[in-house]
């Protein structure tokens, strides 16, 4: 056996390569089993990043379908409620360049919640059926009201209302919400002019 | 009345090192003893180097800032380009031709610093990048060190100096092997004999004519910086300790195969310049104090390894650049234990692990 | 002698304490109005229990704590409630908060207080109740409701914080010089709340020798009843931020408060000395917290010193009383120079936690020079008392890398400002951290909300699917039943048929008439049935074709538009009516505005509907 190998370098090379291939294959196979990544499927990860307003502005009936859409190759800039922050996060996850928001699907807006002017409500339940997150309480011929804490501000209840008694009101910030902004770059990037003024003053 | 609404604190330190520019000025001041020693032993070459380097570095800095549309005066005011110029000038052999300095300055300021985003964003020490580019590209010019004046040769007349720098006149007769070269290429002599016979060690006690004094000069400057709290002791002590301990094992009793004594390594080549002026560059070094100790020690070890077994006689620049690479890695594993935490965590920790 | 530990980092800014310790505790004239915010601290705002126009006496409860983490609010002086409205808060944001506006009547007449001659007989619950009733909130700066802190079960150490490490502030110093005995009495009182207490410590920095002497004097004079714990005065070296809760705990006990926990987790409760005194006065004399000692200092003032200020006094009033020179100053700081916040609107009031008003002249505390590049010098890391790496945090705050910020423990930052203080590049580091923390908190909040929305959305989808499935199942059932019925019918018919066939063959000859009748009857039924089906089909087809028919569709559209127009018009009518009614009733301006807007909107809609209708016609 060894003689044959020694006399035929071609065969010995084949054997050597074969052995190597076999060994590394086994190692890789073992590693793939042993170190299997139990990650979320991509759809879940994308769904995590979407704002869950379920507003349908992207053209899908909810955030998860859009997540599925993105996995199937749709653009990632169709979500106005999430805005640029969501686009950036998605771009980061998918490792692509972050585009700017597609204006066709709407513009980034301040956060709002729906508010029903209760004295005008006729109790038609149309908004209740439209609400994707069941944030409207009420029954037929009874006054309806929005649970502000649960409202995602998706806007879907405004259209169906036959008496137009639903307003989208901006969420007011409170002391506990307030936080400092990053230092304003215009404020901190010095210019020579400023410098000169200062030195003249001094 | 227009009231401002800045975030606290509303007061700032007013100590001697209250601003980045004054830190840099202190560093410039601290290079003086070493510069004086260099000039004393090698003539005005170093000062000429310095002038050239300052002109080129500030010129390139201005150009780069202009191109990047940044306020020139404001950024020149941080003195960082000046420090780079000085470090480069001190590392390059005296009487180096002007274009050598120009090339070095270009790589230091434009490539190593501004292409990476300017001060604070450069991963590599600019002066060392400039130096290494020169060392690799022009090995002959970069290893021609003049014979120290103490050996009876006297100083090079100013005219000859200018000739050497601007007209490319050769100084062959005036250059000699540095002590590090001497040890490296030593064949068959014991260390004692080498010290007795080789010209590089004439009238030297530890580490070669002139060189030991140059190193002492930088040591003095470095200690001044330490006293001024410009940096912490961790990185220099790490480097010097490593450079002291390793030779203990390879001194070999001073035989012909000796790698040189611990003191020889401490006081030859660019050891002290490196330990106090280069590896202490905070931008490119590790962040935490423990990290800096490790960073310094690794540089010391690398310097010794390259000096003894590498191709180049001195190695501070290579060692520094190699460890610049490793600094973020060291950072990840040397995050100090925060108040209220059981133990230190690696910054690589994943969100779900805590 | 107790061993004094050390904490990492810290700085030694100029102390600037002498300016305000020359005089004693001074008082100023009553302001024209007092603005008392309903929320002066972390937690829930109090609920007002007074009405506009009502007259209240000094010390009368005007707003009641809402929930556990909340504090009562009392009238700081006697007078009339002028309004309960939004007023600028004493807060870095400059936002407005709901506040009670009180116009003093100048009599300063107290309500009858419920004093307690023998507070040592009270049990823990009674003490906590009295402290809560008096509306006590931490007076050291954070203003956390005191009674909440007294609820800890397993507390071994009570620490009174007299370190007052911030430059300029001397409110606690002066308080100790004058009321050391009351502070000690307060300490003993609070100690009785904790059954397992082992030691009572007072931590004080060594730069307040007069306060220390006063404390020691009072301690020596304190009657030793034998059953109380000894109070130990611990003098710590002056170093900012030794007065930080976590730092003082480390200095005095060597222990660290675990990250994300409160000191009670390691058996320690800390109270400010002023809070301790207030607790004593609340229990002994029934006095609610309506005033406090505030240091008013800075070179932009004619007179500097400590003032006993009523809670709710507009800062502008304090400043005018002290000869504030507006031209010399460019910021009004509430709190000290290290952690205080600058306010834009000086009508903001002094609140329970306001220990200092700092009015530096432009030379005294010049504005920070422009930010330079971070050279990662590490001075910040050396100064950080929480042993963070501020330079890394800065880096990641700029990059808004929330994961890394957490990995570098940004939430352990106490925002003491030591890093910004030493930064040679004058980078406003603390602002970066505050912004980063805020963004992370906001992101967490949004995440919680979106998770909730996802759950609700999925639940709804499920419910709808279930309803659909049920409908489908019912439909199937009906179909099955119908088929069954059909089959049965067919079987029956078959049986009848065979029976009839049998009978037919039996009586073929004699009953031809009958069978013919029967035969004729069966197809009759069938014919009727098929006729009905045909009709139904035709109707359906007609309906379908009608739907598809353009002309009839347009008619419908027209009708729809007409309906839309009429409803829009009626809405407009209604909106106008409401507006008129409100105008007549004299509703407030914002309400009228919204109503007017609604009318406009309705008009717009009518116009739209009209246009649409015209276009359709």
Short mmCIF file of N, CA, C and O in Angstrom, two decimals, chain A residues 39-46 64:
data_model
loop_
_atom_site.label_atom_id
_atom_site.label_comp_id
_atom_site.label_asym_id
_atom_site.label_seq_id
_atom_site.Cartn_x
_atom_site.Cartn_y
_atom_site.Cartn_z
N UNK A 39 -31.24 31.39 16.09
CA UNK A 39 -31.67 32.79 15.98
C UNK A 39 -33.13 32.91 15.62
O UNK A 39 -33.76 31.95 15.20
N UNK A 40 -33.66 34.13 15.82
CA UNK A 40 -35.01 34.39 15.35
C UNK A 40 -34.99 34.31 13.84
O UNK A 40 -34.06 34.74 13.21
N UNK A 41 -36.03 33.84 13.27
CA UNK A 41 -36.13 33.96 11.82
C UNK A 41 -36.16 35.44 11.48
O UNK A 41 -36.60 36.26 12.30
N UNK A 42 -35.71 35.75 10.30
CA UNK A 42 -35.55 37.16 9.91
C UNK A 42 -36.86 37.94 10.04
O UNK A 42 -36.85 39.09 10.48
N UNK A 43 -37.95 37.30 9.71
CA UNK A 43 -39.23 38.03 9.78
C UNK A 43 -39.47 38.56 11.19
O UNK A 43 -39.86 39.71 11.38
N UNK A 44 -39.20 37.71 12.19
CA UNK A 44 -39.40 38.14 13.57
C UNK A 44 -38.51 39.31 13.92
O UNK A 44 -38.93 40.27 14.57
N UNK A 45 -37.26 39.21 13.47
CA UNK A 45 -36.32 40.29 13.79
C UNK A 45 -36.77 41.60 13.17
O UNK A 45 -36.68 42.66 13.79
N UNK A 46 -37.25 41.52 11.93
CA UNK A 46 -37.71 42.75 11.28
C UNK A 46 -38.96 43.26 11.97
O UNK A 46 -39.10 44.45 12.26
N UNK A 64 -46.46 42.95 10.60
CA UNK A 64 -45.85 41.67 10.31
C UNK A 64 -45.88 41.32 8.83
O UNK A 64 -44.89 40.88 8.27
#
